[in-house]
Tab-separated table of C-alpha atoms and ligand atoms in Angstrom:
chain	number	residue	atom	x	y	z
A	12	UNK	CA	26.656	-45.428	12.717
A	13	UNK	CA	25.618	-42.424	10.599
A	14	UNK	CA	26.445	-42.266	6.903
A	15	UNK	CA	26.432	-39.473	4.343
A	16	UNK	CA	24.709	-40.189	1.053
A	17	UNK	CA	25.478	-38.036	-1.979
A	18	UNK	CA	23.877	-38.187	-5.402
A	19	UNK	CA	26.497	-36.541	-7.591
A	20	UNK	CA	26.354	-34.235	-10.576
A	21	UNK	CA	24.616	-31.189	-9.052
A	22	UNK	CA	26.236	-27.836	-9.773
A	23	UNK	CA	26.754	-25.847	-6.544
A	24	UNK	CA	25.508	-22.303	-6.540
A	25	UNK	CA	24.932	-19.917	-3.643
A	26	UNK	CA	26.658	-18.809	-0.454
A	27	UNK	CA	28.363	-20.786	2.299
A	28	UNK	CA	29.146	-19.204	5.686
A	29	UNK	CA	32.621	-20.144	6.911
A	30	UNK	CA	32.913	-21.219	10.553
A	31	UNK	CA	35.608	-20.347	13.073
A	32	UNK	CA	38.819	-22.311	12.566
A	33	UNK	CA	39.002	-25.587	14.488
A	34	UNK	CA	42.799	-25.494	14.591
A	35	UNK	CA	42.811	-21.951	15.982
A	36	UNK	CA	40.012	-22.638	18.456
A	37	UNK	CA	41.737	-25.647	20.076
A	38	UNK	CA	44.879	-23.793	21.314
A	39	UNK	CA	42.785	-20.714	22.170
A	40	UNK	CA	40.621	-22.879	24.431
A	41	UNK	CA	43.736	-24.336	26.097
A	42	UNK	CA	44.961	-20.777	26.741
A	43	UNK	CA	42.203	-20.334	29.352
A	44	UNK	CA	44.408	-22.391	31.703
A	45	UNK	CA	46.977	-19.555	31.761
A	46	UNK	CA	44.786	-17.162	33.755
A	47	UNK	CA	42.440	-17.154	36.738
A	48	UNK	CA	40.240	-14.639	34.929
A	49	UNK	CA	37.489	-15.255	32.350
A	50	UNK	CA	38.368	-15.819	28.708
A	51	UNK	CA	35.468	-15.233	26.318
A	52	UNK	CA	35.880	-16.930	22.932
A	53	UNK	CA	33.577	-16.012	20.053
A	54	UNK	CA	33.003	-17.596	16.664
A	55	UNK	CA	33.743	-21.088	17.988
A	56	UNK	CA	32.721	-23.851	15.586
A	57	UNK	CA	30.345	-26.510	16.882
A	58	UNK	CA	32.506	-29.616	16.398
A	59	UNK	CA	33.318	-32.869	18.151
A	60	UNK	CA	36.965	-31.819	18.687
A	61	UNK	CA	35.879	-28.606	20.408
A	62	UNK	CA	33.624	-30.651	22.708
A	63	UNK	CA	36.558	-32.964	23.520
A	64	UNK	CA	38.759	-29.976	24.426
A	65	UNK	CA	36.085	-28.391	26.626
A	66	UNK	CA	35.591	-31.737	28.365
A	67	UNK	CA	39.340	-31.873	29.070
A	68	UNK	CA	39.404	-28.273	30.355
A	69	UNK	CA	36.424	-28.940	32.645
A	70	UNK	CA	38.292	-31.868	34.109
A	71	UNK	CA	41.255	-29.539	34.843
A	72	UNK	CA	38.785	-27.387	36.802
A	73	UNK	CA	37.783	-24.741	34.252
A	74	UNK	CA	34.213	-23.505	34.526
A	75	UNK	CA	32.538	-23.175	31.175
A	76	UNK	CA	29.334	-21.501	30.160
A	77	UNK	CA	27.751	-20.976	26.784
A	78	UNK	CA	27.155	-17.255	26.375
A	79	UNK	CA	24.612	-17.667	23.576
A	80	UNK	CA	24.987	-17.561	19.850
A	81	UNK	CA	25.074	-14.752	17.373
A	82	UNK	CA	21.794	-13.921	15.673
A	83	UNK	CA	21.019	-15.814	12.479
A	84	UNK	CA	20.507	-19.342	13.736
A	85	UNK	CA	24.032	-19.830	15.066
A	86	UNK	CA	25.657	-19.309	11.669
A	87	UNK	CA	28.090	-16.863	13.212
A	88	UNK	CA	29.472	-19.320	15.717
A	89	UNK	CA	29.183	-20.011	19.388
A	90	UNK	CA	30.369	-17.929	22.315
A	91	UNK	CA	31.958	-19.665	25.275
A	92	UNK	CA	33.074	-18.216	28.614
A	93	UNK	CA	35.901	-20.116	30.260
A	94	UNK	CA	37.212	-19.458	33.746
A	95	UNK	CA	40.043	-21.529	35.214
A	96	UNK	CA	40.155	-19.660	38.546
A	97	UNK	CA	41.328	-22.861	40.258
A	98	UNK	CA	43.152	-25.719	38.583
A	99	UNK	CA	41.626	-28.864	40.076
A	100	UNK	CA	43.894	-31.331	38.300
A	101	UNK	CA	47.086	-31.021	36.278
A	102	UNK	CA	46.609	-34.431	34.688
A	103	UNK	CA	45.341	-34.907	31.119
A	104	UNK	CA	44.191	-38.536	31.137
A	105	UNK	CA	44.755	-41.051	28.351
A	106	UNK	CA	41.023	-41.535	27.843
A	107	UNK	CA	40.641	-37.971	26.593
A	108	UNK	CA	44.034	-37.504	24.892
A	109	UNK	CA	43.600	-40.684	22.818
A	110	UNK	CA	40.448	-39.181	21.299
A	111	UNK	CA	42.209	-36.017	20.197
A	112	UNK	CA	45.943	-35.384	19.888
A	113	UNK	CA	45.514	-31.606	20.265
A	114	UNK	CA	44.861	-32.342	23.971
A	115	UNK	CA	48.646	-32.168	24.364
A	116	UNK	CA	48.241	-28.370	24.046
A	117	UNK	CA	47.350	-28.219	27.758
A	118	UNK	CA	50.925	-29.249	28.646
A	119	UNK	CA	52.527	-25.808	28.159
A	120	UNK	CA	49.799	-23.801	29.945
A	121	UNK	CA	49.529	-26.214	32.922
A	122	UNK	CA	53.286	-26.325	33.430
A	123	UNK	CA	53.619	-22.541	33.151
A	124	UNK	CA	50.757	-21.818	35.551
A	125	UNK	CA	51.082	-24.675	38.078
A	126	UNK	CA	54.739	-25.725	37.780
A	127	UNK	CA	53.667	-29.272	37.002
A	128	UNK	CA	51.674	-31.352	34.533
A	129	UNK	CA	51.041	-34.999	33.754
A	130	UNK	CA	49.770	-35.392	30.218
A	131	UNK	CA	49.209	-38.657	28.399
A	132	UNK	CA	51.379	-39.184	25.319
A	133	UNK	CA	49.075	-38.938	22.298
A	134	UNK	CA	50.495	-41.929	20.391
A	135	UNK	CA	50.366	-42.316	16.623
A	136	UNK	CA	47.404	-41.625	14.404
A	137	UNK	CA	46.078	-42.522	10.971
A	138	UNK	CA	48.192	-39.959	9.097
A	139	UNK	CA	51.558	-40.607	10.747
A	140	UNK	CA	53.539	-41.353	13.900
A	141	UNK	CA	53.311	-37.703	14.988
A	142	UNK	CA	55.779	-37.599	17.890
A	143	UNK	CA	55.766	-34.748	20.459
A	144	UNK	CA	59.542	-34.694	21.054
A	145	UNK	CA	59.844	-31.024	20.052
A	146	UNK	CA	57.218	-29.992	22.621
A	147	UNK	CA	59.186	-31.855	25.307
A	148	UNK	CA	62.637	-30.603	24.283
A	149	UNK	CA	61.375	-27.030	24.029
A	150	UNK	CA	59.989	-27.086	27.568
A	151	UNK	CA	63.233	-28.642	28.847
A	152	UNK	CA	65.121	-25.702	27.312
A	153	UNK	CA	62.985	-23.447	29.521
A	154	UNK	CA	64.114	-25.408	32.587
A	155	UNK	CA	61.376	-28.037	32.928
A	156	UNK	CA	62.299	-31.501	34.153
A	157	UNK	CA	60.470	-34.048	32.073
A	158	UNK	CA	60.200	-37.812	32.356
A	159	UNK	CA	58.143	-40.313	30.445
A	160	UNK	CA	56.294	-42.581	32.832
A	161	UNK	CA	53.776	-45.290	31.880
A	162	UNK	CA	52.754	-43.500	28.700
A	163	UNK	CA	52.559	-40.096	30.378
A	164	UNK	CA	54.680	-36.955	30.004
A	165	UNK	CA	55.482	-35.958	33.585
A	166	UNK	CA	56.751	-32.365	33.658
A	167	UNK	CA	57.937	-30.309	36.620
A	168	UNK	CA	59.168	-26.743	36.964
A	169	UNK	CA	58.701	-25.980	40.682
A	170	UNK	CA	60.390	-22.549	40.402
A	171	UNK	CA	58.613	-21.667	37.179
A	172	UNK	CA	59.888	-21.711	33.599
A	173	UNK	CA	62.974	-19.687	32.637
A	174	UNK	CA	63.922	-17.725	29.535
A	175	UNK	CA	65.843	-19.431	26.731
A	176	UNK	CA	66.294	-19.887	23.013
A	177	UNK	CA	64.407	-22.758	21.380
A	178	UNK	CA	65.356	-23.647	17.815
A	179	UNK	CA	62.814	-26.053	16.333
A	180	UNK	CA	64.545	-28.580	14.040
A	181	UNK	CA	61.450	-28.704	11.816
A	182	UNK	CA	58.362	-26.529	11.673
A	183	UNK	CA	55.651	-27.710	14.067
A	184	UNK	CA	52.345	-25.937	14.587
A	185	UNK	CA	51.559	-27.691	17.873
A	186	UNK	CA	55.063	-27.369	19.371
A	187	UNK	CA	55.121	-23.647	18.516
A	188	UNK	CA	51.707	-23.174	20.157
A	189	UNK	CA	52.611	-25.135	23.298
A	190	UNK	CA	55.881	-23.224	23.687
A	191	UNK	CA	54.229	-19.883	23.002
A	192	UNK	CA	51.694	-20.455	25.769
A	193	UNK	CA	54.357	-21.736	28.188
A	194	UNK	CA	56.684	-18.809	27.411
A	195	UNK	CA	54.135	-16.125	28.266
A	196	UNK	CA	54.626	-16.795	32.007
A	197	UNK	CA	58.385	-17.577	31.933
A	198	UNK	CA	60.913	-15.560	33.919
A	199	UNK	CA	62.883	-13.678	31.266
A	200	UNK	CA	62.928	-13.722	27.474
A	201	UNK	CA	62.061	-16.736	25.335
A	202	UNK	CA	62.985	-16.818	21.658
A	203	UNK	CA	61.342	-19.394	19.393
A	204	UNK	CA	63.255	-19.875	16.143
A	205	UNK	CA	61.957	-21.705	13.074
A	206	UNK	CA	58.505	-21.213	14.581
A	207	UNK	CA	55.370	-22.157	12.622
A	208	UNK	CA	53.871	-19.173	10.774
A	209	UNK	CA	50.363	-20.600	10.331
A	210	UNK	CA	47.547	-18.044	10.769
A	211	UNK	CA	46.240	-20.183	13.646
A	212	UNK	CA	49.534	-19.599	15.526
A	213	UNK	CA	49.212	-15.856	14.892
A	214	UNK	CA	45.606	-15.968	16.136
A	215	UNK	CA	46.766	-17.566	19.385
A	216	UNK	CA	49.597	-15.030	19.782
A	217	UNK	CA	47.216	-12.108	19.207
A	218	UNK	CA	44.819	-13.424	21.844
A	219	UNK	CA	47.674	-14.010	24.310
A	220	UNK	CA	48.860	-10.412	23.776
A	221	UNK	CA	45.308	-9.234	24.452
A	222	UNK	CA	45.568	-11.214	27.713
A	223	UNK	CA	48.687	-9.236	28.647
A	224	UNK	CA	51.440	-11.367	27.110
A	225	UNK	CA	54.396	-9.670	25.414
A	226	UNK	CA	54.944	-11.481	22.125
A	227	UNK	CA	56.763	-9.912	19.175
A	228	UNK	CA	57.329	-11.190	15.651
A	229	UNK	CA	53.780	-12.535	15.192
A	230	UNK	CA	53.425	-14.068	11.715
A	231	UNK	CA	57.200	-14.508	11.330
A	232	UNK	CA	59.387	-17.556	12.035
A	233	UNK	CA	61.034	-15.897	15.056
A	234	UNK	CA	58.815	-15.237	18.034
A	235	UNK	CA	60.242	-13.229	20.934
A	236	UNK	CA	58.343	-13.453	24.221
A	237	UNK	CA	59.070	-11.412	27.360
A	238	UNK	CA	57.576	-13.403	30.207
A	239	UNK	CA	55.059	-11.669	32.485
A	240	UNK	CA	53.980	-12.556	36.042
A	241	UNK	CA	50.321	-13.087	35.173
A	242	UNK	CA	47.824	-12.963	32.345
A	243	UNK	CA	44.320	-11.572	32.509
A	244	UNK	CA	41.064	-12.546	30.824
A	245	UNK	CA	39.924	-11.137	27.496
A	246	UNK	CA	37.257	-11.344	24.801
A	247	UNK	CA	38.474	-12.792	21.505
A	248	UNK	CA	36.948	-13.938	18.229
A	249	UNK	CA	38.398	-17.029	16.487
A	250	UNK	CA	39.575	-16.450	12.919
A	251	UNK	CA	37.615	-17.993	10.007
A	252	UNK	CA	38.617	-21.509	8.968
A	253	UNK	CA	40.856	-21.298	5.870
A	254	UNK	CA	40.822	-25.086	5.424
A	255	UNK	CA	37.026	-25.265	5.532
A	256	UNK	CA	36.813	-22.315	3.116
A	257	UNK	CA	39.245	-23.913	0.670
A	258	UNK	CA	37.411	-27.247	0.904
A	259	UNK	CA	34.181	-25.533	-0.205
A	260	UNK	CA	36.107	-23.618	-2.882
A	261	UNK	CA	37.110	-27.013	-4.272
A	262	UNK	CA	33.488	-28.205	-3.971
A	263	UNK	CA	32.423	-25.244	-6.137
A	264	UNK	CA	35.202	-25.933	-8.648
A	265	UNK	CA	34.641	-29.687	-8.922
A	266	UNK	CA	30.924	-29.196	-9.698
A	267	UNK	CA	31.538	-26.360	-12.175
A	268	UNK	CA	29.662	-24.138	-9.728
A	269	UNK	CA	29.617	-20.581	-8.459
A	270	UNK	CA	29.823	-20.148	-4.681
A	271	UNK	CA	30.576	-17.226	-2.400
A	272	UNK	CA	32.374	-18.183	0.810
A	273	UNK	CA	31.151	-15.741	3.417
A	274	UNK	CA	33.799	-14.615	5.871
A	275	UNK	CA	36.669	-16.428	4.132
A	276	UNK	CA	39.942	-14.526	4.533
A	277	UNK	CA	41.786	-14.628	1.213
A	278	UNK	CA	44.996	-13.317	2.823
A	279	UNK	CA	45.324	-16.593	4.765
A	280	UNK	CA	44.678	-18.677	1.609
A	281	UNK	CA	47.164	-17.336	-0.913
A	282	UNK	CA	48.907	-20.613	-1.825
A	283	UNK	CA	45.560	-22.341	-2.292
A	284	UNK	CA	44.082	-19.523	-4.343
A	285	UNK	CA	47.201	-19.497	-6.549
A	286	UNK	CA	46.870	-23.273	-7.075
A	287	UNK	CA	43.155	-22.999	-7.903
A	288	UNK	CA	43.804	-20.184	-10.367
A	289	UNK	CA	46.540	-22.225	-12.005
A	290	UNK	CA	43.991	-25.051	-12.354
A	291	UNK	CA	41.695	-22.550	-14.195
A	292	UNK	CA	39.299	-21.906	-11.323
A	293	UNK	CA	38.195	-18.265	-11.029
A	294	UNK	CA	38.637	-16.783	-7.550
A	295	UNK	CA	37.513	-13.235	-6.752
A	296	UNK	CA	37.712	-11.288	-3.495
A	297	UNK	CA	34.294	-9.857	-2.581
A	298	UNK	CA	33.142	-7.540	0.209
A	299	UNK	CA	31.947	-10.563	2.204
A	300	UNK	CA	34.669	-13.122	1.461
A	301	UNK	CA	35.651	-14.854	-1.758
A	302	UNK	CA	33.688	-16.063	-4.786
A	303	UNK	CA	34.782	-19.231	-6.578
A	304	UNK	CA	33.632	-20.224	-10.072
A	305	UNK	CA	34.548	-22.852	-12.620
A	306	UNK	CA	33.136	-23.519	-16.081
A	307	UNK	CA	32.617	-27.226	-15.436
A	308	UNK	CA	35.175	-29.939	-14.846
A	309	UNK	CA	36.039	-29.989	-18.571
A	310	UNK	CA	37.732	-26.610	-18.095
A	311	UNK	CA	39.985	-27.642	-15.186
A	312	UNK	CA	43.721	-28.142	-15.724
A	313	UNK	CA	45.937	-30.627	-13.898
A	314	UNK	CA	48.649	-28.941	-11.795
A	315	UNK	CA	51.475	-30.081	-9.529
A	316	UNK	CA	51.200	-29.379	-5.815
A	317	UNK	CA	53.662	-29.956	-2.962
A	318	UNK	CA	52.560	-29.485	0.635
A	319	UNK	CA	54.668	-27.289	2.912
A	320	UNK	CA	54.339	-25.362	6.165
A	321	UNK	CA	52.557	-21.989	5.859
A	322	UNK	CA	52.710	-19.966	3.650
A	323	UNK	CA	53.057	-23.081	1.460
A	324	UNK	CA	50.225	-25.322	0.286
A	325	UNK	CA	48.614	-26.896	3.412
A	326	UNK	CA	48.791	-30.625	4.033
A	327	UNK	CA	45.212	-30.287	5.338
A	328	UNK	CA	44.083	-29.609	1.733
A	329	UNK	CA	46.183	-32.200	-0.052
A	330	UNK	CA	43.426	-34.837	-0.204
A	331	UNK	CA	40.821	-32.327	-1.419
A	332	UNK	CA	43.176	-31.000	-4.132
A	333	UNK	CA	43.933	-34.530	-5.252
A	334	UNK	CA	40.209	-35.158	-5.690
A	335	UNK	CA	39.919	-32.039	-7.853
A	336	UNK	CA	42.800	-33.289	-9.967
A	337	UNK	CA	41.045	-36.618	-10.613
A	338	UNK	CA	38.569	-34.756	-12.877
A	339	UNK	CA	40.957	-32.150	-14.368
A	340	UNK	CA	42.527	-32.287	-17.830
A	341	UNK	CA	45.947	-33.931	-17.930
A	342	UNK	CA	48.255	-35.201	-15.252
A	343	UNK	CA	48.910	-33.793	-11.792
A	344	UNK	CA	51.640	-34.632	-9.315
A	345	UNK	CA	50.730	-34.267	-5.644
A	346	UNK	CA	53.611	-34.499	-3.155
A	347	UNK	CA	53.043	-34.752	0.607
A	348	UNK	CA	56.003	-33.544	2.693
A	349	UNK	CA	54.487	-33.129	6.182
A	350	UNK	CA	52.988	-36.492	7.155
A	351	UNK	CA	54.292	-39.897	6.063
A	352	UNK	CA	50.948	-41.657	5.731
A	353	UNK	CA	48.526	-39.121	4.341
A	354	UNK	CA	47.419	-40.875	1.134
A	355	UNK	CA	44.712	-43.061	2.641
A	356	UNK	CA	42.086	-41.467	0.418
A	357	UNK	CA	43.880	-42.823	-2.678
A	358	UNK	CA	42.517	-46.393	-2.666
A	359	UNK	CA	39.003	-45.065	-1.946
A	360	UNK	CA	39.219	-42.534	-4.786
A	361	UNK	CA	40.423	-45.352	-7.037
A	362	UNK	CA	37.342	-47.366	-6.081
A	363	UNK	CA	35.362	-44.420	-7.409
A	364	UNK	CA	37.207	-44.638	-10.737
A	365	UNK	CA	40.160	-42.268	-10.186
A	366	UNK	CA	43.459	-43.036	-11.936
A	367	UNK	CA	46.197	-42.525	-9.327
A	368	UNK	CA	49.644	-44.073	-8.889
A	369	UNK	CA	51.536	-43.534	-5.645
A	370	UNK	CA	55.338	-43.676	-5.434
A	371	UNK	CA	56.657	-42.793	-2.006
A	372	UNK	CA	55.472	-39.325	-1.057
A	373	UNK	CA	54.152	-38.498	-4.533
A	374	UNK	CA	50.847	-39.372	-6.167
A	375	UNK	CA	50.511	-39.135	-9.942
A	376	UNK	CA	46.912	-38.383	-10.871
A	377	UNK	CA	45.684	-38.780	-14.431
A	378	UNK	CA	42.558	-36.675	-14.659
A	379	UNK	CA	39.375	-37.538	-16.546
A	380	UNK	CA	36.482	-35.117	-16.266
A	381	UNK	CA	33.980	-37.972	-16.505
A	382	UNK	CA	36.047	-40.478	-14.543
A	383	UNK	CA	34.346	-40.658	-11.135
A	384	UNK	CA	31.392	-42.872	-10.302
A	385	UNK	CA	29.605	-43.333	-6.985
A	386	UNK	CA	30.554	-46.084	-4.537
A	387	UNK	CA	30.350	-46.889	-0.824
A	388	UNK	CA	33.592	-45.511	0.701
A	389	UNK	CA	35.184	-44.710	4.034
A	390	UNK	CA	38.243	-42.947	5.340
A	391	UNK	CA	40.408	-42.918	8.397
A	392	UNK	CA	40.843	-39.200	8.981
A	393	UNK	CA	39.064	-35.907	8.625
A	394	UNK	CA	40.539	-34.476	5.435
A	395	UNK	CA	40.552	-37.834	3.630
A	396	UNK	CA	36.841	-38.176	4.496
A	397	UNK	CA	35.960	-34.771	3.122
A	398	UNK	CA	37.918	-35.493	-0.064
A	399	UNK	CA	35.495	-38.386	-0.618
A	400	UNK	CA	32.553	-36.014	-0.104
A	401	UNK	CA	34.031	-33.830	-2.868
A	402	UNK	CA	34.462	-36.865	-5.108
A	403	UNK	CA	30.836	-37.836	-4.412
A	404	UNK	CA	29.638	-34.371	-5.483
A	405	UNK	CA	31.373	-34.785	-8.851
A	406	UNK	CA	30.674	-38.493	-9.396
A	407	UNK	CA	27.944	-40.080	-11.479
A	408	UNK	CA	25.486	-41.946	-9.258
A	409	UNK	CA	25.339	-42.455	-5.519
A	410	UNK	CA	28.184	-42.361	-2.991
A	411	UNK	CA	27.820	-43.363	0.653
A	412	UNK	CA	30.489	-42.219	3.057
A	413	UNK	CA	30.908	-44.277	6.191
A	414	UNK	CA	32.616	-43.216	9.438
A	415	UNK	CA	30.951	-39.816	9.420
A	416	UNK	CA	32.392	-39.091	12.879
A	417	UNK	CA	35.622	-38.010	11.162
A	418	UNK	CA	33.705	-35.274	9.324
A	419	UNK	CA	31.977	-34.194	12.527
A	420	UNK	CA	35.397	-33.499	14.047
A	421	UNK	CA	36.146	-30.719	11.598
A	422	UNK	CA	33.244	-29.640	9.377
A	423	UNK	CA	30.334	-27.874	11.054
A	424	UNK	CA	26.933	-28.613	9.441
A	425	UNK	CA	28.586	-29.968	6.294
A	426	UNK	CA	25.409	-31.410	4.746
A	427	UNK	CA	23.436	-28.241	5.482
A	428	UNK	CA	26.077	-25.966	3.961
A	429	UNK	CA	26.386	-28.056	0.794
A	430	UNK	CA	22.664	-28.763	0.324
A	431	UNK	CA	22.021	-25.005	0.744
A	432	UNK	CA	23.930	-24.602	-2.532
A	433	UNK	CA	22.060	-27.349	-4.361
A	434	UNK	CA	24.002	-30.503	-3.497
A	435	UNK	CA	21.963	-33.684	-3.147
A	436	UNK	CA	23.447	-34.765	0.187
A	437	UNK	CA	21.835	-36.296	3.259
A	438	UNK	CA	22.863	-37.827	6.554
A	439	UNK	CA	21.474	-41.307	7.034
A	440	UNK	CA	21.019	-41.870	10.752
A	441	UNK	CA	21.270	-45.538	11.708
B	26	LIG	C1	48.537	-29.285	13.248
B	26	LIG	O1	48.910	-30.543	13.787
B	26	LIG	C2	47.102	-29.404	12.836
B	26	LIG	N1	46.296	-29.727	14.008
B	26	LIG	C3	46.962	-30.474	11.755
B	26	LIG	O2	45.615	-30.478	11.321
B	26	LIG	C4	47.860	-30.098	10.575
B	26	LIG	O3	47.803	-31.141	9.611
B	26	LIG	C5	49.299	-29.921	11.045
B	26	LIG	O4	49.346	-28.938	12.119
B	26	LIG	C6	50.237	-29.431	9.952
B	26	LIG	O5	49.768	-28.230	9.413
B	26	LIG	C7	45.934	-28.768	14.842
B	26	LIG	O6	46.256	-27.589	14.682
B	26	LIG	C8	45.080	-29.147	16.002
B	26	LIG	P1	52.812	-30.389	13.416
B	26	LIG	P2	50.263	-30.709	14.615
B	26	LIG	O7	53.376	-30.480	14.783
B	26	LIG	O8	50.527	-29.459	15.353
B	26	LIG	C9	56.352	-33.588	13.100
B	26	LIG	C10	43.579	-31.493	10.606
B	26	LIG	O9	43.215	-32.264	9.682
B	26	LIG	N2	56.581	-33.387	14.538
B	26	LIG	O10	52.915	-29.097	12.692
B	26	LIG	O11	50.172	-31.986	15.370
B	26	LIG	C11	55.008	-34.238	12.786
B	26	LIG	O12	55.062	-35.642	12.942
B	26	LIG	C12	44.863	-31.713	11.377
B	26	LIG	O13	42.897	-30.514	10.983
B	26	LIG	C13	57.655	-34.003	15.157
B	26	LIG	O14	58.421	-34.741	14.523
B	26	LIG	O15	51.298	-30.867	13.422
B	26	LIG	C14	54.776	-33.789	11.370
B	26	LIG	O16	55.493	-34.604	10.490
B	26	LIG	C15	45.525	-33.000	11.145
B	26	LIG	N3	57.862	-33.793	16.498
B	26	LIG	C16	55.373	-32.379	11.357
B	26	LIG	O17	56.271	-32.335	12.473
B	26	LIG	C17	57.052	-32.975	17.237
B	26	LIG	O18	57.306	-32.816	18.443
B	26	LIG	C18	54.370	-31.258	11.471
B	26	LIG	O19	53.460	-31.534	12.525
B	26	LIG	C19	55.971	-32.336	16.596
B	26	LIG	C20	55.750	-32.556	15.249
């Protein structure tokens, strides 16, 4: 299995192009099931999770073709044409869903378009139990009949989905996206209250409107959808990945570097930028994105961070921020409120010399700008893995990161982007 080897201590300097957002691309791909016309998606990142979703869509009968890449060696993302003129199967099998939980996003579109769907339950994952009860209850509110059968969600709405008011008990990105897609073809008005406000949800809603959907309240916590009889195809570009951009912002900061993140959208990153500025990292908006500078780890300040749904500080950056705090001056308190088991990077960071104490959902980090040293490490999910890459960049000596497949799920050409700015990082192919 491949490994990543990092020799730490290099200051990062240069430019990093930001890819299309994985978590926007996945629901946008699923949206192709809502129409018999062609959906063209641009700026798609080249990632394992995107390949898993396209594999699932092909098995539902969608025809996919690569429409080439933008000039510049593919740095501007891939273009994919998807046409689900005929749905060959309304079943999302366990073998695909177990690889990627976001597969459950086909449930809403299949049910809305075909009046039926059989989708494997995703099960738990490394960061938490992650139930899908809100997806199921939301669809039931729109008139679907749903049973759980042998590990599958079996949903039926032979006369189509109806209007209704869905109040989510807690904010869920995936449940909002599934309901949004289902609601576009419902008979009547659907109101989604306490909806997720993440930019990726807004990206999906904007694309759906371009396909002929009637969604109002985009970007707010109340989405109002007037169902339409059919959606058409469109041509849509995926928004830049705010989590990838912020990860590289932290890479610049932790190495005392100076990096411009090309294409990064600062307006989707306000909580993160505020946290970085509080930690004494300099962030400037430029014509091409954002520029991030720090005067070396000695200048960084420990800060307290609590994760929250958007526009709060993202859970998908908690591990990376914690790594930054391990080299900052003073103490930092990091509290995780979204997932119950998202501190798996802590023992690995401690093996690299970090001083961290966990109590329940809070980690107390005592920073030391010279505290990290290289070590062989591994992690059980994407963001935990990349937090170890960040630690490796700052550490004295050599770090090897095992289980690289986690990184390949969410960071396109990670080694290339970092080595382009001076990092000593290589993939060891075994
Ligand atoms: C999305 O997952 C992202 N994935 C995650 O990114 C991200 O961490 C998460 O949102 C939170 O921002 C994609 O967009 C593909 P949720 P999702 O439903 O939609 C609970 C990454 O690293 N919940 O917003 O699955 C749930 O257990 C990944 O890129 C229920 O209880 O997350 C969690 O505690 C990991 N019942 C909370 O809600 C439900 O029916 C928020 O989860 C649904 C969710």
